[in-house]
Coordinates of C-alpha atoms and ligand atoms in Angstrom, one line a residue:
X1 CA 70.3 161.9 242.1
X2 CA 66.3 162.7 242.9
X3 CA 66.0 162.0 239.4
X4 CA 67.1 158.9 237.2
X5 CA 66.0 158.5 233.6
X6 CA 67.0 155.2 231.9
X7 CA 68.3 155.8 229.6
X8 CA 69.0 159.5 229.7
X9 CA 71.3 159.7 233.0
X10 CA 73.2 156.8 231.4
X11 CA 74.1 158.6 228.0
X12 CA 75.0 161.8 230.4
X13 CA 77.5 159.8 233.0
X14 CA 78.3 156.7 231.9
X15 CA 81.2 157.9 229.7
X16 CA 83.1 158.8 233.1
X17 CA 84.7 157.2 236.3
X18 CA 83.5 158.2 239.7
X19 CA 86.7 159.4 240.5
X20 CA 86.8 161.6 237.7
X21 CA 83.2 163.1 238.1
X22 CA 84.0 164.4 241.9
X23 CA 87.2 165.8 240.4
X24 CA 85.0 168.3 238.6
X25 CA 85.1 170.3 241.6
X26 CA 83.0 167.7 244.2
X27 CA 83.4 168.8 248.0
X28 CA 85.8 166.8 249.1
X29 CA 84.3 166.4 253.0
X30 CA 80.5 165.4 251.5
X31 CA 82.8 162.8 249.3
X32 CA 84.6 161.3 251.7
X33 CA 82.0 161.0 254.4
X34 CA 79.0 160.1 252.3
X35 CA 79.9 159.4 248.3
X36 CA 83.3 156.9 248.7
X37 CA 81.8 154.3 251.2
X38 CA 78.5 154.1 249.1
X39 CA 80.7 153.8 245.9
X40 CA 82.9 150.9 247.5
X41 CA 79.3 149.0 248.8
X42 CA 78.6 149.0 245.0
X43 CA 81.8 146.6 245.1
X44 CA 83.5 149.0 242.6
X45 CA 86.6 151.3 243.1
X46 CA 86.0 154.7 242.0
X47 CA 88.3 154.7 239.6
X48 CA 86.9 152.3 237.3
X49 CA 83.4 152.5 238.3
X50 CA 80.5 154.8 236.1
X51 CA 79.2 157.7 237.5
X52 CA 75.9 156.5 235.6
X53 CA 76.0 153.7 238.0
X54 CA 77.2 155.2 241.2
X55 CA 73.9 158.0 240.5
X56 CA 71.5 154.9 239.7
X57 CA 73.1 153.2 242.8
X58 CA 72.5 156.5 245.2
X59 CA 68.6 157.5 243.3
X60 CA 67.5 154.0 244.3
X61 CA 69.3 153.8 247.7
X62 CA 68.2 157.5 249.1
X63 CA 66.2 159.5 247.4
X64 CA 63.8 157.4 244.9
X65 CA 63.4 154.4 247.9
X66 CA 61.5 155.1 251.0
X67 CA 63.2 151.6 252.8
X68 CA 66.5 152.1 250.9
X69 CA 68.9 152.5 253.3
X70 CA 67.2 150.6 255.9
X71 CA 69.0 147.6 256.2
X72 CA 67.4 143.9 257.1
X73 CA 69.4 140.9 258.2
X74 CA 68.4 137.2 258.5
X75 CA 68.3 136.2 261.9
X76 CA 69.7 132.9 260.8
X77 CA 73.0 132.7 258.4
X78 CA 71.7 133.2 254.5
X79 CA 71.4 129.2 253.5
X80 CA 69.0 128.3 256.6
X81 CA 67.2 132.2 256.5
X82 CA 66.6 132.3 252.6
X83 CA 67.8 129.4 250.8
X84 CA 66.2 126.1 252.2
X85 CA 63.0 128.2 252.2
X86 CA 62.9 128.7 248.8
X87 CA 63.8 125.1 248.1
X88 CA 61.4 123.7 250.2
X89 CA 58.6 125.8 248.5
X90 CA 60.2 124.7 245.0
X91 CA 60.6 120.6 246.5
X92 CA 56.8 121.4 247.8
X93 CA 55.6 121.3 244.5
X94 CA 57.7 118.4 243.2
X95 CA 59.7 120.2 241.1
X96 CA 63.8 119.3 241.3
X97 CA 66.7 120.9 242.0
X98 CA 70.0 119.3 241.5
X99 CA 73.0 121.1 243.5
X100 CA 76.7 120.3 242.5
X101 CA 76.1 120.2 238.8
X102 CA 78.9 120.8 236.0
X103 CA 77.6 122.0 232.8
X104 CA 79.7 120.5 230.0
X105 CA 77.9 121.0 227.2
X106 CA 75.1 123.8 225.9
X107 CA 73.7 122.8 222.7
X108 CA 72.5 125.3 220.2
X109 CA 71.4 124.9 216.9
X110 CA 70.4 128.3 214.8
X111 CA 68.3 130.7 217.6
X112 CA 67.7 128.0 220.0
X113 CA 69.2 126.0 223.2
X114 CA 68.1 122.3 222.5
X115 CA 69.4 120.7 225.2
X116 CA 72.8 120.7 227.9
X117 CA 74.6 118.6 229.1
X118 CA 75.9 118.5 232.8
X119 CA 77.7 115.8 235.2
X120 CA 77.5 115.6 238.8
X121 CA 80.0 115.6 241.7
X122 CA 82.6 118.1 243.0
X123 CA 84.9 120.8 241.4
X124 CA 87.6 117.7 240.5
X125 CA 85.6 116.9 237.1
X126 CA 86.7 116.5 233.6
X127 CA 85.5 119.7 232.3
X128 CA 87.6 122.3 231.1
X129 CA 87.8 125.5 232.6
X130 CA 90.1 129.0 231.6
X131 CA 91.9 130.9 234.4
X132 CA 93.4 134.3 233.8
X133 CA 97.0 134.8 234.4
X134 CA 97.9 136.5 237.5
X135 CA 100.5 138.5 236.8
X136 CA 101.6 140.6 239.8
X137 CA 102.2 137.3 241.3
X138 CA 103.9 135.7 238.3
X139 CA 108.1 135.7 237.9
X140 CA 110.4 134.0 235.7
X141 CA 110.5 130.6 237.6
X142 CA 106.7 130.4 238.6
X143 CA 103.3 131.0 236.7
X144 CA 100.3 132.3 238.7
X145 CA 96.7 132.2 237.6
X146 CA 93.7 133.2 238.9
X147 CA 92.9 135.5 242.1
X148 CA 91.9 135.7 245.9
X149 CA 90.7 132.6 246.9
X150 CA 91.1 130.6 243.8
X151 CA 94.9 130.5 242.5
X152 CA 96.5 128.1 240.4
X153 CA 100.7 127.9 240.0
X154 CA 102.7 126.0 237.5
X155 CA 106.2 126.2 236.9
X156 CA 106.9 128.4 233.4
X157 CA 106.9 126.0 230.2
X158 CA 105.3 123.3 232.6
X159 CA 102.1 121.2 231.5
X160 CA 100.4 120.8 235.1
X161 CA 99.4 123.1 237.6
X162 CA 98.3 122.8 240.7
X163 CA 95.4 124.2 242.9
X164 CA 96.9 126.8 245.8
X165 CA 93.2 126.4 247.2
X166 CA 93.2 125.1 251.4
X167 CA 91.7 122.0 251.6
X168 CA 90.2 122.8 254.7
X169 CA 88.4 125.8 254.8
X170 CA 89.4 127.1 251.2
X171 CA 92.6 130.1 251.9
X172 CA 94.9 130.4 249.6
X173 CA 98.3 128.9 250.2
X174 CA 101.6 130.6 249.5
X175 CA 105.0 129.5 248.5
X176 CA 107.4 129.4 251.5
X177 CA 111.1 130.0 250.3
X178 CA 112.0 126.0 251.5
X179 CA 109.3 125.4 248.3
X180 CA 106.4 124.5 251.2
X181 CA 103.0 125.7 251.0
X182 CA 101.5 127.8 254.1
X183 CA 98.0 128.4 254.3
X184 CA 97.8 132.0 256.2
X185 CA 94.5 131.3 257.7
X186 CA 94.8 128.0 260.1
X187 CA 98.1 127.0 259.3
X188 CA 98.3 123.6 257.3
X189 CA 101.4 122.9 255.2
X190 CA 102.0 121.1 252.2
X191 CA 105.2 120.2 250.4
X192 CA 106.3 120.6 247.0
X193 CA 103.8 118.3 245.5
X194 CA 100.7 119.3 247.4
X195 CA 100.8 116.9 249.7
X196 CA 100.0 117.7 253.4
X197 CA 102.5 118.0 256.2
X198 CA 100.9 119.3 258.6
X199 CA 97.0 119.5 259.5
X200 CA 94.2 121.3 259.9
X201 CA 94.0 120.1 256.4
X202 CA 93.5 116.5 255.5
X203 CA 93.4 116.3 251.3
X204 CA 96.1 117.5 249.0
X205 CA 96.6 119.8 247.0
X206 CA 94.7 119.1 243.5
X207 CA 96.7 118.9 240.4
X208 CA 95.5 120.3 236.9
X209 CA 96.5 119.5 233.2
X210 CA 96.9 122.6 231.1
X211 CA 95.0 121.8 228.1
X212 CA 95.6 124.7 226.1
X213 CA 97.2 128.4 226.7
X214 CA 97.3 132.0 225.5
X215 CA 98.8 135.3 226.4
X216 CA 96.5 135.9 229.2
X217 CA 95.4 133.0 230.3
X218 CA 95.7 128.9 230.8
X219 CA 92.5 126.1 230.5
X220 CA 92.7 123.8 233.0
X221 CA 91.3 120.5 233.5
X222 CA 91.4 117.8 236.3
X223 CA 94.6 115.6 236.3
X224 CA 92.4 112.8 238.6
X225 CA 88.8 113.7 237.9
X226 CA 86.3 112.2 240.0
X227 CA 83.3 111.6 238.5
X228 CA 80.8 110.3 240.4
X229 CA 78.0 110.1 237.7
X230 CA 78.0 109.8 233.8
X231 CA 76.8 113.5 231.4
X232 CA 73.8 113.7 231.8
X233 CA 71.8 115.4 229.2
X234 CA 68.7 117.6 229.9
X235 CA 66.0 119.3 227.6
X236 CA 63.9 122.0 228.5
X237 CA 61.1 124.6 227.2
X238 CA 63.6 127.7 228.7
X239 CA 66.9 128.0 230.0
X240 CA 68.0 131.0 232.5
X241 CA 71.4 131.5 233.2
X242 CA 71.5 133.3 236.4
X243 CA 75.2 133.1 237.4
X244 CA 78.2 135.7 238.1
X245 CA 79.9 137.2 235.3
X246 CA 83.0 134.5 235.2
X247 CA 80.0 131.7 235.5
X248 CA 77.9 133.1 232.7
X249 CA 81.4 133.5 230.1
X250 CA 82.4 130.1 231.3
X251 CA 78.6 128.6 230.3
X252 CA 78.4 130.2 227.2
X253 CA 82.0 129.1 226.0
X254 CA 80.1 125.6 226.1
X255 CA 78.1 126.2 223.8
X256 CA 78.3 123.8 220.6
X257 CA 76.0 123.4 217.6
X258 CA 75.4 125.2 214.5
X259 CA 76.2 128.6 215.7
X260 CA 77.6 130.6 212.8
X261 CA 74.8 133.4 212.8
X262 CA 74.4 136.4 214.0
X263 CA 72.3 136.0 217.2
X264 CA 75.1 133.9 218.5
X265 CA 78.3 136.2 217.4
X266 CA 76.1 139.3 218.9
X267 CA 75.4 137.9 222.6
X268 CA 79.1 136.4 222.4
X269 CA 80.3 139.9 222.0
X270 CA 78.1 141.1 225.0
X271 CA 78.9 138.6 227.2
X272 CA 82.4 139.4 226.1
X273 CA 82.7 142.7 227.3
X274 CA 81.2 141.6 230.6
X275 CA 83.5 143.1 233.6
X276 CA 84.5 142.1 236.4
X277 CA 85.5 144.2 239.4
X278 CA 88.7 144.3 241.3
X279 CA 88.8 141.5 244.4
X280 CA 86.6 141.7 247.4
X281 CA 87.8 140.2 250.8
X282 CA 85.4 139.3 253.9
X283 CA 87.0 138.6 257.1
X284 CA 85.5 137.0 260.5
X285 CA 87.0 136.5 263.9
X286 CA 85.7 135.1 267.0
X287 CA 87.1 136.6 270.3
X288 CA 87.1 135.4 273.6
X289 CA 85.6 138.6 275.0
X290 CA 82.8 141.2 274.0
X291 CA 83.3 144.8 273.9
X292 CA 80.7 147.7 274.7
X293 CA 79.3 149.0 271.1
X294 CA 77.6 152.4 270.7
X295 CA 77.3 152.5 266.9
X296 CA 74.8 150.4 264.3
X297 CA 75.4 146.7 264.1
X298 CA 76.4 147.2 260.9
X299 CA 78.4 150.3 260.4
X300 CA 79.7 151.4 257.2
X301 CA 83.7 152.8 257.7
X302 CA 85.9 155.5 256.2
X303 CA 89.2 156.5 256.0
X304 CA 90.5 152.7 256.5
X305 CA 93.2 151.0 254.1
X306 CA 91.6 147.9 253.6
X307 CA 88.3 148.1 255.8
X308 CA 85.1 149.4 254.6
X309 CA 82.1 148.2 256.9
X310 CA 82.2 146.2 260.8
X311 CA 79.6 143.7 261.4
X312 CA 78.9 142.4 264.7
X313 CA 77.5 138.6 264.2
X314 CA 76.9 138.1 268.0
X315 CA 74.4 141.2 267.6
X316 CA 72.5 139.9 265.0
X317 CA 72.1 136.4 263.9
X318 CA 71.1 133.6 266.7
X319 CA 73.8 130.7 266.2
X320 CA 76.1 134.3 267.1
X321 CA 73.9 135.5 269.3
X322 CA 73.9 132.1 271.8
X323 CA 77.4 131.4 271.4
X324 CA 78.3 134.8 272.7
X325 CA 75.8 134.0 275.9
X326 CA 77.8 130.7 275.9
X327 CA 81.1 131.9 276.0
X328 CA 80.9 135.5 276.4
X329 CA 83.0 136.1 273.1
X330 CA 82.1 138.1 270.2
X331 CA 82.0 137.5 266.5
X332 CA 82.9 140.3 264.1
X333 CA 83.0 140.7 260.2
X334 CA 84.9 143.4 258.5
X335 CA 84.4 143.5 254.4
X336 CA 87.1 145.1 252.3
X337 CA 84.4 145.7 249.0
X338 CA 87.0 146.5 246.3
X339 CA 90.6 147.0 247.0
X340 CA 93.6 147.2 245.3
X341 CA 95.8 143.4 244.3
X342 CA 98.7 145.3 244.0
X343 CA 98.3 146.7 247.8
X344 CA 97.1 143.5 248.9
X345 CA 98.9 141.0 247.0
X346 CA 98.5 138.0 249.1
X347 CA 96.2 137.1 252.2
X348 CA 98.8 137.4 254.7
X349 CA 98.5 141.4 253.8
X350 CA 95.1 140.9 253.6
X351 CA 94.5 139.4 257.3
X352 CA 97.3 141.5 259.0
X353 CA 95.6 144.9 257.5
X354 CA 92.1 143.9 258.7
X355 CA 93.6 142.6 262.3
X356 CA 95.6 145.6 262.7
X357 CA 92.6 147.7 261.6
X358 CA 90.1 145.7 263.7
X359 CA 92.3 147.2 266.9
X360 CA 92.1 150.6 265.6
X361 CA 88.5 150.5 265.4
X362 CA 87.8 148.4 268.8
X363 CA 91.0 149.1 270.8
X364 CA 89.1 146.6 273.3
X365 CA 89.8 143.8 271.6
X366 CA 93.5 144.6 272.3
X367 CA 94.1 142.2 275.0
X368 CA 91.5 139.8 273.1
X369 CA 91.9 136.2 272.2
X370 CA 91.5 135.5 268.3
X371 CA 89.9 131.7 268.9
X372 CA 89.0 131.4 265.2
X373 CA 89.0 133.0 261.6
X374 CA 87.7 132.6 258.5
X375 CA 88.3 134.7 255.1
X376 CA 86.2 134.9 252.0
X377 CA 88.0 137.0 249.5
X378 CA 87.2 137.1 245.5
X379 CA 87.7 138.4 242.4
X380 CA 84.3 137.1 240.7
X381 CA 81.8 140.5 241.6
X382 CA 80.4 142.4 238.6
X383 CA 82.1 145.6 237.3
X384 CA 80.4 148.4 236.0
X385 CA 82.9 150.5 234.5
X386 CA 82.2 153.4 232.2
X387 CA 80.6 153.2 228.8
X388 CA 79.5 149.6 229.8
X389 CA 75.6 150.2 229.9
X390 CA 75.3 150.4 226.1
X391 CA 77.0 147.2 225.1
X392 CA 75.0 145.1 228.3
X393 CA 72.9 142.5 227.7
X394 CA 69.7 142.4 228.4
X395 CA 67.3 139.7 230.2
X396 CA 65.8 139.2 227.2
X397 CA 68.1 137.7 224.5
X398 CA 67.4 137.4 220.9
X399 CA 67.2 133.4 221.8
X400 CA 63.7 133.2 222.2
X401 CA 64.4 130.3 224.6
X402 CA 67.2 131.9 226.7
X403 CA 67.3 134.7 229.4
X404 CA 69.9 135.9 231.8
X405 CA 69.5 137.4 235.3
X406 CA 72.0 138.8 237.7
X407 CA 73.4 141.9 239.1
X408 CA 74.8 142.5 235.8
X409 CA 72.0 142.3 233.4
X410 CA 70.9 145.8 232.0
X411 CA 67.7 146.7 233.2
X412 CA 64.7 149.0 232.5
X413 CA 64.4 150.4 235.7
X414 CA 66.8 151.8 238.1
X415 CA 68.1 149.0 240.5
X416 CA 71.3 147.6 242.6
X417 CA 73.2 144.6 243.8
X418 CA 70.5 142.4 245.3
X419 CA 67.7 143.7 244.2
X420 CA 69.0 144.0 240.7
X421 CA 69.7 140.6 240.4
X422 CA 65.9 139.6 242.1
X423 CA 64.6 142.0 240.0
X424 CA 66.2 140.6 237.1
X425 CA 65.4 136.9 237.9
X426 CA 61.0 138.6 238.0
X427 CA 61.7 139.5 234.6
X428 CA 62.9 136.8 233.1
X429 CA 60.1 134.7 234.7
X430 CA 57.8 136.9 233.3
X431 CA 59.3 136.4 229.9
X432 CA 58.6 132.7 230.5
X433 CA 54.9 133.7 231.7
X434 CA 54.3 135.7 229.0
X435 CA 55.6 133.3 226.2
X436 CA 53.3 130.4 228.2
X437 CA 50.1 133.1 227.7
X438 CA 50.6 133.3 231.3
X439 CA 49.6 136.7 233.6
X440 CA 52.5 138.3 234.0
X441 CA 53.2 139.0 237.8
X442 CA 53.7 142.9 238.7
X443 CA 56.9 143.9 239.4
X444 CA 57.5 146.5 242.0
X445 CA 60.2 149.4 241.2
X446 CA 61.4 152.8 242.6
X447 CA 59.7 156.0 241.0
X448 CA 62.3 157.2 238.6
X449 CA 61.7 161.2 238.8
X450 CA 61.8 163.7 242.3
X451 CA 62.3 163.7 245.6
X452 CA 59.0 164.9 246.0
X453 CA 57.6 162.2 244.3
X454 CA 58.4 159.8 247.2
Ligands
FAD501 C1 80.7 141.3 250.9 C2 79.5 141.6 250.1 C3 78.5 142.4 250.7 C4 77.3 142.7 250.0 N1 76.4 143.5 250.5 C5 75.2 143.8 249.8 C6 74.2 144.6 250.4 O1 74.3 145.0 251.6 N2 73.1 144.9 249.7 C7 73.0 144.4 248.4 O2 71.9 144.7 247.7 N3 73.9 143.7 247.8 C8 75.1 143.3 248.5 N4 76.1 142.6 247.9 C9 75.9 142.2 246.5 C10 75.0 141.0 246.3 O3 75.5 140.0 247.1 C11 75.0 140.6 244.8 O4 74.7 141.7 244.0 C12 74.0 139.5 244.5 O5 74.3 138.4 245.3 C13 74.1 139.1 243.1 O6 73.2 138.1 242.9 P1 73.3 137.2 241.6 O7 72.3 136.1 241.7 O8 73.4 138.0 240.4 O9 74.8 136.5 241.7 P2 75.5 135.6 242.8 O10 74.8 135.8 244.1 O11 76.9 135.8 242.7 O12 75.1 134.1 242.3 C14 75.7 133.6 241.2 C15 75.8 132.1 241.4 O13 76.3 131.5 240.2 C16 77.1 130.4 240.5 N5 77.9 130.0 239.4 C17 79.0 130.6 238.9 N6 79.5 129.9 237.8 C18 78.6 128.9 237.6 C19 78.6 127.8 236.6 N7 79.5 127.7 235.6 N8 77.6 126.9 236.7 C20 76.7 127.0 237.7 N9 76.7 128.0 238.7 C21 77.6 128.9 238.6 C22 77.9 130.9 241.7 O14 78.4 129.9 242.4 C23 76.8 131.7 242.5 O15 76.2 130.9 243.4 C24 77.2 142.3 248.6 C25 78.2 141.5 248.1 C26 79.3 141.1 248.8 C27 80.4 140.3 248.1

């Protein structure tokens, strides 16, 4: 762990699962206490994460990063604290950003992206889009596809499916043996046909043509697109595609052109192998009363089913912070990083675990009133199981015109979550910089060797 050589710690550990490595004879306390929560924060379980990537996760967390473990939080949610910042700065020097854009189209032509096409308006468009089966949820009647918070359900042998996505704050429904559809999060039914019964919800339930299908999974398009704006197409010097894994395998299925050589079939295969990781779930509650707190503000948990870190919002971020002077309520998040579909199949289990669990770890809150809850919970993070790193690809593609950033990207130097995908995002500008006979701009990273080096 003091020491991380890239590649060298990855041809040494990446060929195992964390699980297997600590069953070489790993204290069991130190593992437990210290080694499983950090491994579940990577948003990986053990079982099918590296121990390459759990060591590069801890060297540049504790021993390689003076401010590693010291955690900072906006004091306003993410969108006001980091997001309209940077699009101010970008609007600031007249440059554009368009928000609710569909790619539908990435032309290509031998080594180089031309052009793409995209269309505006929301996620009811006319562009195609593949959905793996579901099948712990799946019987003989009913097909399910998809995960967490973005399930899809069509009868067997049927040509239509419909969206099992709330309409009001995005839960996922779930059959009710009359054939209804119960959201488990604020209560709004729907019948049969997706059509709503009862509120909070005030759209229906989406429908979906099933354009084509395999043994694994369905492509779905809008039955009633709304499209509020014609394709648009748009050339550029560079394209970056810095999305999650599902986004960047969804993007590069578009592409169309001349693409018979081997650039293409090689980044195809890479992006192919591309993992994701098993579902995470984030839960928050507002209560009617506050409770007295001893421990950190955010506090990493152990030893839980489903819960693996508490958050206290009315501690920490000012919209929170005012309400709870307001009302004297409190506002708590629990995240469940990476647990198990077939222990949590739907988010009924997953919102009775975290509200019994929630007790356990503030028995306070006992008497408490639950005014409101929300639930986040997807199956979209990156996984990083073993023998991944080889086969990654890199920011750099053999495209000259094309770079990827993300948490997923393979990178030179050792680096996590966040700051991998920043990191990755520096490089790929510098690429562009570079290519432009630009400076490049220097690019900060943890010392890869000692704990003395510090
Ligand atoms: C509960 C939780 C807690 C976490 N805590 C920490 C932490 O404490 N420290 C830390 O370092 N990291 C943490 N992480 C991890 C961190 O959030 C991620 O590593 C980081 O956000 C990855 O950034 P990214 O830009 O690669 O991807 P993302 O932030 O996932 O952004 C990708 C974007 O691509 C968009 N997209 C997808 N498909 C398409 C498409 N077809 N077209 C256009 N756009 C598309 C998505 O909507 C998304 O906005 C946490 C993650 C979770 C879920």
């Amino acid at each position: 762990i003091a020491g991380f050589q890239i590649p060298q710690s990855f041809e040494h550990l990446d060929g195992i699962s964390v699980a297997e490595w600590v069953n070489q004879g790993f204290p069991q306390g130190l593992y437990d206490l210290y080694f499983l929560p950090f491994a579940k924060s990577s948003l990986n379980s053990p079982d099918i994460l590296s121990a390459g990537e759990l060591l590069q996760f801890f060297h540049f967390y504790f021993f390689g990063n003076p401010e590693g473990l010291a955690f900072s939080g906006t004091k306003d949610d993410m969108g006001t604290g980091l997001v309209q910042p940077i699009v101010t700065a970008i609007q600031q020097q007249e440059n554009q950003i368009i928000t609710e854009a569909t790619v539908n189209q990435i032309n290509y032509d031998q080594g180089k992206i031309n052009s793409l096409n995209f269309q505006q308006g929301n996620s009811q468009n006319a562009v195609p889009f593949w959905v793996e089966k579901n099948q712990l949820l799946s019987n003989n009647e009913v097909e399910y596809y998809g995960a967490g918070d973005r399930v899809f359900i069509a009868a067997t042998n049927s040509q239509e499916a419909m969206s099992l996505t709330c309409t009001h704050q995005g839960c996922t429904v779930s059959k009710q043996d009359d054939g209804t559809f119960l959201c488990p999060c604020h209560g709004a039914l729907y019948n049969e046909k997706g059509e709503v019964l009862e509120g909070p919800a005030k759209r229906n339930l989406p429908h979906y043509k099933i354009e084509q299908k395999n043994n694994n999974s369905v492509q779905l398009i809008a039955l009633n697109p709304v499209t509020l704006e014609k394709t648009t197409t748009m050339e550029a010097d560079y394209y970056v595609i810095a999305t999650d894994v599902p986004g960047v395998k969804q993007l590069w299925g578009l592409i169309k052109g001349n693409n018979n050589d081997q650039i293409y079939q090689k980044i195809t295969q890479q992006i192919n192998q591309l993992a994701v990781a098993d579902p995470f779930a984030v839960a928050r509650f507002w209560f009617d009363r506050d409770f007295a707190w001893e421990h950190s503000d955010f506090s990493s948990l152990s030893g839980y089913k489903l819960t693996d870190s508490i958050t206290l919002y009315h501690h920490i971020q000012q919209q929170f912070i005012d309400w709870a002077k307001r009302t004297g309520g409190s506002v708590v998040e629990l995240h469940a990083y990476c647990y198990k579909e077939t222990e949590f199949p739907t988010q009924e289990a997953l919102l009775t675990t975290f509200e019994q669990e929630l007790l356990e770890i503030v028995p306070e809150l006992v008497d408490a009133n639950c005014l409101h809850r929300e639930l986040v919970n997807q199956k979209n993070f990156s996984g990083y199981p073993p023998n991944s790193y080889q086969q990654r690809p890199e920011t750099r593609t053999e495209i000259d015109n094309l770079f990827l950033a993300g948490d997923w990207v393979k990178m030179p130097f050792p680096c996590g979550l966040m700051e991998r995908a920043v990191s990755s995002g520096l490089l790929a500008a510098n690429e562009i910089l570079n290519q432009e006979g630009l400076q490049r701009r220097t690019i900060l990273t943890v010392t890869p060797e000692g704990l003395l080096k510090i």
